Amino acid sequence: MKNKIISILLIAILTFMLVSCDTSTNYDPNGNSETSNSGNSANDSSKDDDVNKGENPSQTVYAEDTVVNRFITEFNDKSGYDFSDIRKGNIRTKYYAYANECYVEILNANDAYAECFSVSINGGKETSDRDKMFAVFKQVLKTLDKSITDAQINSAIEYLESQQYMVSDYKISNSVTVETYVPIVELSYGKSDCRIDVISSNYK
C-alpha cells in the first residue's frame, strides 16, 4: 500500500513537471523569448520580404519567339497603348495583335530568306483610322531603331499622307524601310483600307 501511494505521488509530480515545462515560449540562446506562433510568423514574414526584395520581378512573356517577345515588350514600354489580344500565327515566328485599335501582324523572318523583322499595320477606310495607324507606325519605328528622330518620323508620315498611290521601299533609316504603304483609295465599290508594312534588317 505504501509503495502504491509513492508511485501515485511520483506520477503526479512528473505530470506536474511536464505541464509546467510546456509553455508557449521558445528559448532563445541570446536571452530572448518569442511566442511560438506569432514569433515564427514574424520571422518567416521578414525572411520572405528579404527574399522578395532580392528577386527581380518576372517579365511578362508575350510570345514564344524571343525576338517577337522583345519587340512587343519594348513597344509596350514606349507607347501609350499596349499590344493586346496577342495570338500566335501559323508559323512559330509570326504573331497577330491589336494596338490603338489597329490590327497588326508581326513576323521575325531573320532566319528565313527575307532576313528581316516585319511589322504590318492595318488601318481602315477613314482618315481617323489612318491617323491611328500612323500613331502605331511612329512607335514601331522608335522600337525598331532607337536612332530615328521625331523629325524623321514626322517627315515620313507627312510624305506618306500626301500620297494617293501605293509607295514601295521608302527608306526611313539605314536599317528600317517602309516596304509598302497603301493609302485609302476611292474605288467604284467604295473605299479601300490603308496599310503600312515596315521592315528592319537589323532587329534581331
PDB file of C-alpha atoms in Angstrom, residues 35-196:
ATOM      1  CA  THR A  35       5.834  33.407 -28.827  1.00  0.00           C
ATOM      2  CA  SER A  36       5.825  30.175 -30.775  1.00  0.00           C
ATOM      3  CA  ASN A  37       3.079  31.073 -33.239  1.00  0.00           C
ATOM      4  CA  SER A  38       3.251  34.836 -33.761  1.00  0.00           C
ATOM      5  CA  GLY A  39       7.021  34.972 -33.366  1.00  0.00           C
ATOM      6  CA  ASN A  40       7.686  32.369 -36.024  1.00  0.00           C
ATOM      7  CA  SER A  41       5.214  34.051 -38.368  1.00  0.00           C
ATOM      8  CA  ALA A  42       7.023  37.341 -37.944  1.00  0.00           C
ATOM      9  CA  ASN A  43      10.373  35.706 -38.645  1.00  0.00           C
ATOM     10  CA  ASP A  44       9.055  33.838 -41.679  1.00  0.00           C
ATOM     11  CA  SER A  45       7.413  37.011 -42.984  1.00  0.00           C
ATOM     12  CA  SER A  46      10.590  39.064 -42.655  1.00  0.00           C
ATOM     13  CA  LYS A  47      12.587  36.315 -44.352  1.00  0.00           C
ATOM     14  CA  ASP A  48      10.079  36.255 -47.213  1.00  0.00           C
ATOM     15  CA  ASP A  49      10.342  40.042 -47.526  1.00  0.00           C
ATOM     16  CA  ASP A  50      14.129  39.806 -47.707  1.00  0.00           C
ATOM     17  CA  VAL A  51      13.913  37.132 -50.395  1.00  0.00           C
ATOM     18  CA  ASN A  52      11.358  39.117 -52.384  1.00  0.00           C
ATOM     19  CA  LYS A  53      13.481  42.263 -52.211  1.00  0.00           C
ATOM     20  CA  GLY A  54      16.399  40.361 -53.699  1.00  0.00           C
ATOM     21  CA  GLU A  55      14.368  38.950 -56.581  1.00  0.00           C
ATOM     22  CA  ASN A  56      13.707  40.723 -59.887  1.00  0.00           C
ATOM     23  CA  PRO A  57      10.060  40.830 -60.889  1.00  0.00           C
ATOM     24  CA  SER A  58       9.408  38.325 -63.652  1.00  0.00           C
ATOM     25  CA  GLN A  59       8.837  39.769 -67.099  1.00  0.00           C
ATOM     26  CA  THR A  60       5.654  39.023 -68.982  1.00  0.00           C
ATOM     27  CA  VAL A  61       6.120  36.597 -71.845  1.00  0.00           C
ATOM     28  CA  TYR A  62       4.020  37.633 -74.845  1.00  0.00           C
ATOM     29  CA  ALA A  63       5.449  35.298 -77.484  1.00  0.00           C
ATOM     30  CA  GLU A  64       7.486  32.113 -77.691  1.00  0.00           C
ATOM     31  CA  ASP A  65       9.801  33.693 -80.247  1.00  0.00           C
ATOM     32  CA  THR A  66      12.365  35.708 -78.292  1.00  0.00           C
ATOM     33  CA  VAL A  67      12.741  38.493 -80.886  1.00  0.00           C
ATOM     34  CA  VAL A  68       8.973  38.972 -81.235  1.00  0.00           C
ATOM     35  CA  ASN A  69       8.643  38.914 -77.452  1.00  0.00           C
ATOM     36  CA  ARG A  70      11.363  41.575 -77.089  1.00  0.00           C
ATOM     37  CA  PHE A  71       9.701  43.748 -79.737  1.00  0.00           C
ATOM     38  CA  ILE A  72       6.296  43.588 -78.007  1.00  0.00           C
ATOM     39  CA  THR A  73       7.872  44.299 -74.611  1.00  0.00           C
ATOM     40  CA  GLU A  74       9.859  47.293 -75.911  1.00  0.00           C
ATOM     41  CA  PHE A  75       6.853  48.632 -77.849  1.00  0.00           C
ATOM     42  CA  ASN A  76       4.625  48.398 -74.765  1.00  0.00           C
ATOM     43  CA  ASP A  77       7.256  50.203 -72.681  1.00  0.00           C
ATOM     44  CA  LYS A  78       7.400  53.101 -75.157  1.00  0.00           C
ATOM     45  CA  SER A  79       3.838  53.668 -76.307  1.00  0.00           C
ATOM     46  CA  GLY A  80       0.747  54.983 -74.571  1.00  0.00           C
ATOM     47  CA  TYR A  81      -1.134  51.879 -75.676  1.00  0.00           C
ATOM     48  CA  ASP A  82      -0.080  48.242 -75.461  1.00  0.00           C
ATOM     49  CA  PHE A  83      -0.384  45.349 -77.841  1.00  0.00           C
ATOM     50  CA  SER A  84      -3.478  43.381 -76.888  1.00  0.00           C
ATOM     51  CA  ASP A  85      -5.171  40.139 -77.939  1.00  0.00           C
ATOM     52  CA  ILE A  86      -1.776  38.716 -78.955  1.00  0.00           C
ATOM     53  CA  ARG A  87      -2.098  35.449 -80.867  1.00  0.00           C
ATOM     54  CA  LYS A  88       0.355  33.076 -82.478  1.00  0.00           C
ATOM     55  CA  GLY A  89       0.209  32.735 -86.260  1.00  0.00           C
ATOM     56  CA  ASN A  90       0.548  29.693 -88.485  1.00  0.00           C
ATOM     57  CA  ILE A  91       4.324  29.647 -88.010  1.00  0.00           C
ATOM     58  CA  ARG A  92       6.443  29.865 -84.862  1.00  0.00           C
ATOM     59  CA  THR A  93       7.750  33.390 -85.514  1.00  0.00           C
ATOM     60  CA  LYS A  94       4.503  35.049 -86.624  1.00  0.00           C
ATOM     61  CA  TYR A  95       2.074  36.803 -84.276  1.00  0.00           C
ATOM     62  CA  TYR A  96      -1.083  38.886 -84.530  1.00  0.00           C
ATOM     63  CA  ALA A  97      -2.178  41.631 -82.158  1.00  0.00           C
ATOM     64  CA  TYR A  98      -4.080  44.900 -81.818  1.00  0.00           C
ATOM     65  CA  ALA A  99      -2.643  48.315 -80.940  1.00  0.00           C
ATOM     66  CA  ASN A 100      -4.581  51.573 -80.852  1.00  0.00           C
ATOM     67  CA  GLU A 101      -7.500  49.685 -82.451  1.00  0.00           C
ATOM     68  CA  CYS A 102      -5.301  48.694 -85.422  1.00  0.00           C
ATOM     69  CA  TYR A 103      -4.757  45.091 -86.481  1.00  0.00           C
ATOM     70  CA  VAL A 104      -1.014  44.326 -86.514  1.00  0.00           C
ATOM     71  CA  GLU A 105       0.975  41.385 -87.911  1.00  0.00           C
ATOM     72  CA  ILE A 106       4.472  40.769 -86.522  1.00  0.00           C
ATOM     73  CA  LEU A 107       6.940  38.426 -88.206  1.00  0.00           C
ATOM     74  CA  ASN A 108      10.510  37.555 -87.264  1.00  0.00           C
ATOM     75  CA  ALA A 109      11.955  36.380 -90.587  1.00  0.00           C
ATOM     76  CA  ASN A 110      15.608  36.800 -89.605  1.00  0.00           C
ATOM     77  CA  ASP A 111      16.224  33.068 -90.080  1.00  0.00           C
ATOM     78  CA  ALA A 112      14.318  32.920 -93.365  1.00  0.00           C
ATOM     79  CA  TYR A 113      15.233  34.011 -96.870  1.00  0.00           C
ATOM     80  CA  ALA A 114      13.893  37.529 -96.203  1.00  0.00           C
ATOM     81  CA  GLU A 115      16.310  38.070 -93.269  1.00  0.00           C
ATOM     82  CA  CYS A 116      14.282  40.874 -91.717  1.00  0.00           C
ATOM     83  CA  PHE A 117      11.849  41.723 -88.954  1.00  0.00           C
ATOM     84  CA  SER A 118       8.479  42.744 -90.380  1.00  0.00           C
ATOM     85  CA  VAL A 119       5.522  44.663 -88.913  1.00  0.00           C
ATOM     86  CA  SER A 120       2.308  45.254 -90.884  1.00  0.00           C
ATOM     87  CA  ILE A 121      -0.175  47.790 -89.503  1.00  0.00           C
ATOM     88  CA  ASN A 122      -3.691  47.753 -90.906  1.00  0.00           C
ATOM     89  CA  GLY A 123      -5.804  50.883 -90.831  1.00  0.00           C
ATOM     90  CA  GLY A 124      -9.363  51.380 -92.001  1.00  0.00           C
ATOM     91  CA  LYS A 125     -11.192  53.354 -94.643  1.00  0.00           C
ATOM     92  CA  GLU A 126     -11.416  56.686 -92.833  1.00  0.00           C
ATOM     93  CA  THR A 127      -8.880  59.433 -92.077  1.00  0.00           C
ATOM     94  CA  SER A 128      -9.299  58.790 -88.350  1.00  0.00           C
ATOM     95  CA  ASP A 129      -8.342  55.126 -88.926  1.00  0.00           C
ATOM     96  CA  ARG A 130      -5.285  56.203 -90.915  1.00  0.00           C
ATOM     97  CA  ASP A 131      -4.230  58.563 -88.111  1.00  0.00           C
ATOM     98  CA  LYS A 132      -4.429  55.702 -85.590  1.00  0.00           C
ATOM     99  CA  MET A 133      -2.328  53.580 -87.937  1.00  0.00           C
ATOM    100  CA  PHE A 134       0.342  56.295 -88.194  1.00  0.00           C
ATOM    101  CA  ALA A 135       0.400  56.640 -84.385  1.00  0.00           C
ATOM    102  CA  VAL A 136       1.250  52.928 -84.136  1.00  0.00           C
ATOM    103  CA  PHE A 137       3.732  53.323 -87.016  1.00  0.00           C
ATOM    104  CA  LYS A 138       5.554  56.035 -85.052  1.00  0.00           C
ATOM    105  CA  GLN A 139       6.037  53.752 -82.034  1.00  0.00           C
ATOM    106  CA  VAL A 140       7.052  50.823 -84.250  1.00  0.00           C
ATOM    107  CA  LEU A 141       9.836  52.934 -85.812  1.00  0.00           C
ATOM    108  CA  LYS A 142      11.101  54.045 -82.394  1.00  0.00           C
ATOM    109  CA  THR A 143      11.154  50.423 -81.241  1.00  0.00           C
ATOM    110  CA  LEU A 144      12.931  49.068 -84.312  1.00  0.00           C
ATOM    111  CA  ASP A 145      15.590  51.787 -84.439  1.00  0.00           C
ATOM    112  CA  LYS A 146      16.243  53.995 -81.420  1.00  0.00           C
ATOM    113  CA  SER A 147      18.362  56.370 -83.515  1.00  0.00           C
ATOM    114  CA  ILE A 148      15.361  57.505 -85.598  1.00  0.00           C
ATOM    115  CA  THR A 149      14.361  61.014 -84.557  1.00  0.00           C
ATOM    116  CA  ASP A 150      10.894  62.530 -84.231  1.00  0.00           C
ATOM    117  CA  ALA A 151      11.771  64.856 -87.120  1.00  0.00           C
ATOM    118  CA  GLN A 152      12.487  61.870 -89.384  1.00  0.00           C
ATOM    119  CA  ILE A 153       9.262  60.163 -88.341  1.00  0.00           C
ATOM    120  CA  ASN A 154       7.135  63.279 -88.812  1.00  0.00           C
ATOM    121  CA  SER A 155       8.686  63.892 -92.226  1.00  0.00           C
ATOM    122  CA  ALA A 156       7.957  60.299 -93.286  1.00  0.00           C
ATOM    123  CA  ILE A 157       4.338  60.486 -92.079  1.00  0.00           C
ATOM    124  CA  GLU A 158       3.812  63.814 -93.832  1.00  0.00           C
ATOM    125  CA  TYR A 159       5.152  62.387 -97.082  1.00  0.00           C
ATOM    126  CA  LEU A 160       3.091  59.167 -96.903  1.00  0.00           C
ATOM    127  CA  GLU A 161      -0.096  61.028 -96.000  1.00  0.00           C
ATOM    128  CA  SER A 162       0.283  63.095 -99.182  1.00  0.00           C
ATOM    129  CA  GLN A 163       0.483  60.057-101.477  1.00  0.00           C
ATOM    130  CA  GLN A 164      -2.540  58.932-103.465  1.00  0.00           C
ATOM    131  CA  TYR A 165      -0.925  55.763-104.802  1.00  0.00           C
ATOM    132  CA  MET A 166       0.958  52.867-103.279  1.00  0.00           C
ATOM    133  CA  VAL A 167       4.504  53.637-102.090  1.00  0.00           C
ATOM    134  CA  SER A 168       7.240  50.970-102.036  1.00  0.00           C
ATOM    135  CA  ASP A 169      10.706  50.800-100.464  1.00  0.00           C
ATOM    136  CA  TYR A 170      10.627  54.178 -98.734  1.00  0.00           C
ATOM    137  CA  LYS A 171      13.756  54.319 -96.574  1.00  0.00           C
ATOM    138  CA  ILE A 172      13.487  55.734 -93.041  1.00  0.00           C
ATOM    139  CA  SER A 173      16.975  54.865 -91.740  1.00  0.00           C
ATOM    140  CA  ASN A 174      19.883  52.599 -92.686  1.00  0.00           C
ATOM    141  CA  SER A 175      18.069  49.589 -91.248  1.00  0.00           C
ATOM    142  CA  VAL A 176      14.352  50.491 -91.395  1.00  0.00           C
ATOM    143  CA  THR A 177      12.263  50.765 -94.559  1.00  0.00           C
ATOM    144  CA  VAL A 178       8.584  51.210 -95.352  1.00  0.00           C
ATOM    145  CA  GLU A 179       8.286  48.210 -97.636  1.00  0.00           C
ATOM    146  CA  THR A 180       4.736  49.142 -98.689  1.00  0.00           C
ATOM    147  CA  TYR A 181       2.310  51.941 -97.932  1.00  0.00           C
ATOM    148  CA  VAL A 182      -1.236  51.554 -99.239  1.00  0.00           C
ATOM    149  CA  PRO A 183      -3.297  54.749 -98.916  1.00  0.00           C
ATOM    150  CA  ILE A 184      -7.083  54.960 -98.661  1.00  0.00           C
ATOM    151  CA  VAL A 185      -8.369  54.956-102.224  1.00  0.00           C
ATOM    152  CA  GLU A 186     -11.830  55.743-103.533  1.00  0.00           C
ATOM    153  CA  LEU A 187     -12.935  52.832-105.717  1.00  0.00           C
ATOM    154  CA  SER A 188     -16.080  52.188-107.717  1.00  0.00           C
ATOM    155  CA  TYR A 189     -17.408  49.957-104.958  1.00  0.00           C
ATOM    156  CA  GLY A 190     -16.223  52.161-102.076  1.00  0.00           C
ATOM    157  CA  LYS A 191     -13.007  52.924-100.196  1.00  0.00           C
ATOM    158  CA  SER A 192     -10.044  50.577 -99.775  1.00  0.00           C
ATOM    159  CA  ASP A 193      -8.332  50.022 -96.424  1.00  0.00           C
ATOM    160  CA  CYS A 194      -4.984  51.678 -95.764  1.00  0.00           C
ATOM    161  CA  ARG A 195      -1.974  49.637 -94.643  1.00  0.00           C
ATOM    162  CA  ILE A 196       1.690  50.155 -93.902  1.00  0.00           C
TER     163      ILE A 196
END
